[in-house]
Structures are given as C-alpha cells and as structure tokens.
N, CA, C and O atoms as a Tinker XYZ file with bonds, in Angstrom:
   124  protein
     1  N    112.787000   42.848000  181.628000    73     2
     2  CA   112.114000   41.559000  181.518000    64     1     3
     3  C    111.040000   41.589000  180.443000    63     2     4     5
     4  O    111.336000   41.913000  179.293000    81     3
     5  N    109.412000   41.155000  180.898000    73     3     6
     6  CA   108.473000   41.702000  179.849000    64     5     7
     7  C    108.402000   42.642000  179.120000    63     6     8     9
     8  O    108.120000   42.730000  177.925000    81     7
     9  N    108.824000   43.793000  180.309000    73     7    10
    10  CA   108.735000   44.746000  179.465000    64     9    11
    11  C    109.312000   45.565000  178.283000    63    10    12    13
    12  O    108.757000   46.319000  177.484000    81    11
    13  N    110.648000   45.163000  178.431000    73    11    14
    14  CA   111.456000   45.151000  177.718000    64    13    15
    15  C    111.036000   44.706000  175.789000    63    14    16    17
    16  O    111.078000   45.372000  174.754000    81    15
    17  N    110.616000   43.103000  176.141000    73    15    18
    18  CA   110.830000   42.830000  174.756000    64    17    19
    19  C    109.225000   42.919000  174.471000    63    18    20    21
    20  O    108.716000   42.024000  173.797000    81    19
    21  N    108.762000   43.532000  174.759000    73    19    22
    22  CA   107.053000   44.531000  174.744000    64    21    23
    23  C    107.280000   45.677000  174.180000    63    22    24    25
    24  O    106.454000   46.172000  173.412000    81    23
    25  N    108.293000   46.194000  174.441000    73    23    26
    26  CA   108.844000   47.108000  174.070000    64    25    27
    27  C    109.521000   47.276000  172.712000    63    26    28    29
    28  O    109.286000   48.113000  171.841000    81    27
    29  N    110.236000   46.485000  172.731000    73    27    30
    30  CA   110.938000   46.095000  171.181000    64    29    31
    31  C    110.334000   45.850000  170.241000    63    30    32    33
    32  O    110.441000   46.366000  169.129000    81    31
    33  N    109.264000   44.607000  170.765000    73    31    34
    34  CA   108.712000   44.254000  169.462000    64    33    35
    35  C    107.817000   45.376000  169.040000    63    34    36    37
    36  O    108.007000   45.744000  167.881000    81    35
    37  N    106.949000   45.963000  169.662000    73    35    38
    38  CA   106.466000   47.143000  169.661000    64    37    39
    39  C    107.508000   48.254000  168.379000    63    38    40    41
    40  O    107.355000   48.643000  167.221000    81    39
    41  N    108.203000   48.346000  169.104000    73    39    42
    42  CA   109.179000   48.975000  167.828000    64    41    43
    43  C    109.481000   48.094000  166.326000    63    42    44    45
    44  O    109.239000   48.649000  165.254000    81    43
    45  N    109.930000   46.930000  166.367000    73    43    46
    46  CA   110.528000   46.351000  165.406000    64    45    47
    47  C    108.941000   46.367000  164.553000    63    46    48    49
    48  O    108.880000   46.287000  163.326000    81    47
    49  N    107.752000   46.482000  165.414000    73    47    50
    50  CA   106.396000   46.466000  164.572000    64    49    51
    51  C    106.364000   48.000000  163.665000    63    50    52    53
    52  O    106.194000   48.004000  162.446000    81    51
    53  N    106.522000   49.041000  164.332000    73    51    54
    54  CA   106.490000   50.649000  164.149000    64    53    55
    55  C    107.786000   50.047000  162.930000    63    54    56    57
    56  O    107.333000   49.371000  162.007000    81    55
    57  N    108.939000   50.230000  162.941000    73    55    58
    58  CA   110.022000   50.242000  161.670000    64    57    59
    59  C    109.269000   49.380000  160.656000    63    58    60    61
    60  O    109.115000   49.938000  159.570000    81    59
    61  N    108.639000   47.845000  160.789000    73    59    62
    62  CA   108.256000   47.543000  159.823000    64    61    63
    63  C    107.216000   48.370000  159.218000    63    62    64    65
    64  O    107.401000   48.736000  158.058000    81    63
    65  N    106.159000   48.717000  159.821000    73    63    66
    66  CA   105.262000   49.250000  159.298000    64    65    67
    67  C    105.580000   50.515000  158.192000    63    66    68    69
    68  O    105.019000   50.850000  157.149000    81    67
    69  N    106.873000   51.101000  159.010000    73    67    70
    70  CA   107.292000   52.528000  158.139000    64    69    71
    71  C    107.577000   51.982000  157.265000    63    70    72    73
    72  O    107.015000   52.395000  156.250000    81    71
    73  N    108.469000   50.889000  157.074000    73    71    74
    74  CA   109.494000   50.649000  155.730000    64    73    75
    75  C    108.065000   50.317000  154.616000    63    74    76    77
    76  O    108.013000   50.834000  153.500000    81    75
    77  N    107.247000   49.615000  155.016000    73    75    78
    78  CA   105.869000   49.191000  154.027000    64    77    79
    79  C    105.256000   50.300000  153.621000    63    78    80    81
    80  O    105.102000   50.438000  152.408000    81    79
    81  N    104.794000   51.287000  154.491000    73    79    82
    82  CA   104.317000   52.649000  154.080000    64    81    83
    83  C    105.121000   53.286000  153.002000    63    82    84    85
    84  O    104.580000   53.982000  152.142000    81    83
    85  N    106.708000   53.008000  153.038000    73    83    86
    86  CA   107.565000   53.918000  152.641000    64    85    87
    87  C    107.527000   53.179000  151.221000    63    86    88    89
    88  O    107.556000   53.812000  150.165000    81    87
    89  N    107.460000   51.795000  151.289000    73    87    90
    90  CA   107.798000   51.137000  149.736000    64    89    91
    91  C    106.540000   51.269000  148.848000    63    90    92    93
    92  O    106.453000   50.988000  147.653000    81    91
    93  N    105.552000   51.769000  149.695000    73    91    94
    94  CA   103.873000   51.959000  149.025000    64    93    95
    95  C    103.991000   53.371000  148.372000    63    94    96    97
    96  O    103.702000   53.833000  147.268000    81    95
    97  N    104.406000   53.741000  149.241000    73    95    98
    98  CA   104.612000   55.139000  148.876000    64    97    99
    99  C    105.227000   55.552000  147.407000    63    98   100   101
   100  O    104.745000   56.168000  146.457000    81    99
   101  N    106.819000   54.788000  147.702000    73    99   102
   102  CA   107.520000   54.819000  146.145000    64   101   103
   103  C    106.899000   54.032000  144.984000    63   102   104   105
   104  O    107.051000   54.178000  143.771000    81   103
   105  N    106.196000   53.203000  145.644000    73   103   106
   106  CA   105.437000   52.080000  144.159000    64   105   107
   107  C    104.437000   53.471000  143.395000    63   106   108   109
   108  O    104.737000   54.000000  142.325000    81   107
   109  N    103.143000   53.880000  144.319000    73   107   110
   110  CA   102.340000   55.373000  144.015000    64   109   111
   111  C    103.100000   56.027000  142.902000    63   110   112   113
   112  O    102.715000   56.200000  141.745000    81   111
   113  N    104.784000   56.518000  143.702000    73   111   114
   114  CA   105.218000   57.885000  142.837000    64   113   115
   115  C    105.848000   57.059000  141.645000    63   114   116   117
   116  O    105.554000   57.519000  140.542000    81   115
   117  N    106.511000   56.133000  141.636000    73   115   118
   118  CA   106.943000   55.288000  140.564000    64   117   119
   119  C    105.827000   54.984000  139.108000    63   118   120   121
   120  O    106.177000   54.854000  137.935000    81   119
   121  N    104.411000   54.933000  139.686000    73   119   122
   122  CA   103.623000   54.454000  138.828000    64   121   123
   123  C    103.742000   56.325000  138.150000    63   122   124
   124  O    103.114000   56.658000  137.145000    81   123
C-alpha cells in the first residue's frame, strides 16, 4: 500500500540522483 510506493519513489529519487551525479561527473572529466 503506502508503503510500497514510499518505497519506490524513494528509489526512483536514489537512480535519479545517481544518473545526475554520474552526468556531472562526465561533464568534470570531459572538460
């Protein structure tokens, strides 16, 4: 129930965050 999609979004927040870290990251080594 709640907890569930508390749960998810929780995650779908964690993957976004990586993928942003990850594209910051390559912009850094790119420059």
């Amino acid at each position: 129930g709640r907890r569930q999609d508390e749960d998810e979004g929780a995650i779908r927040h964690v993957r976004a965050a990586r993928k942003v870290r990850g594209r910051h990251r390559l912009r850094r080594g790119g420059l």
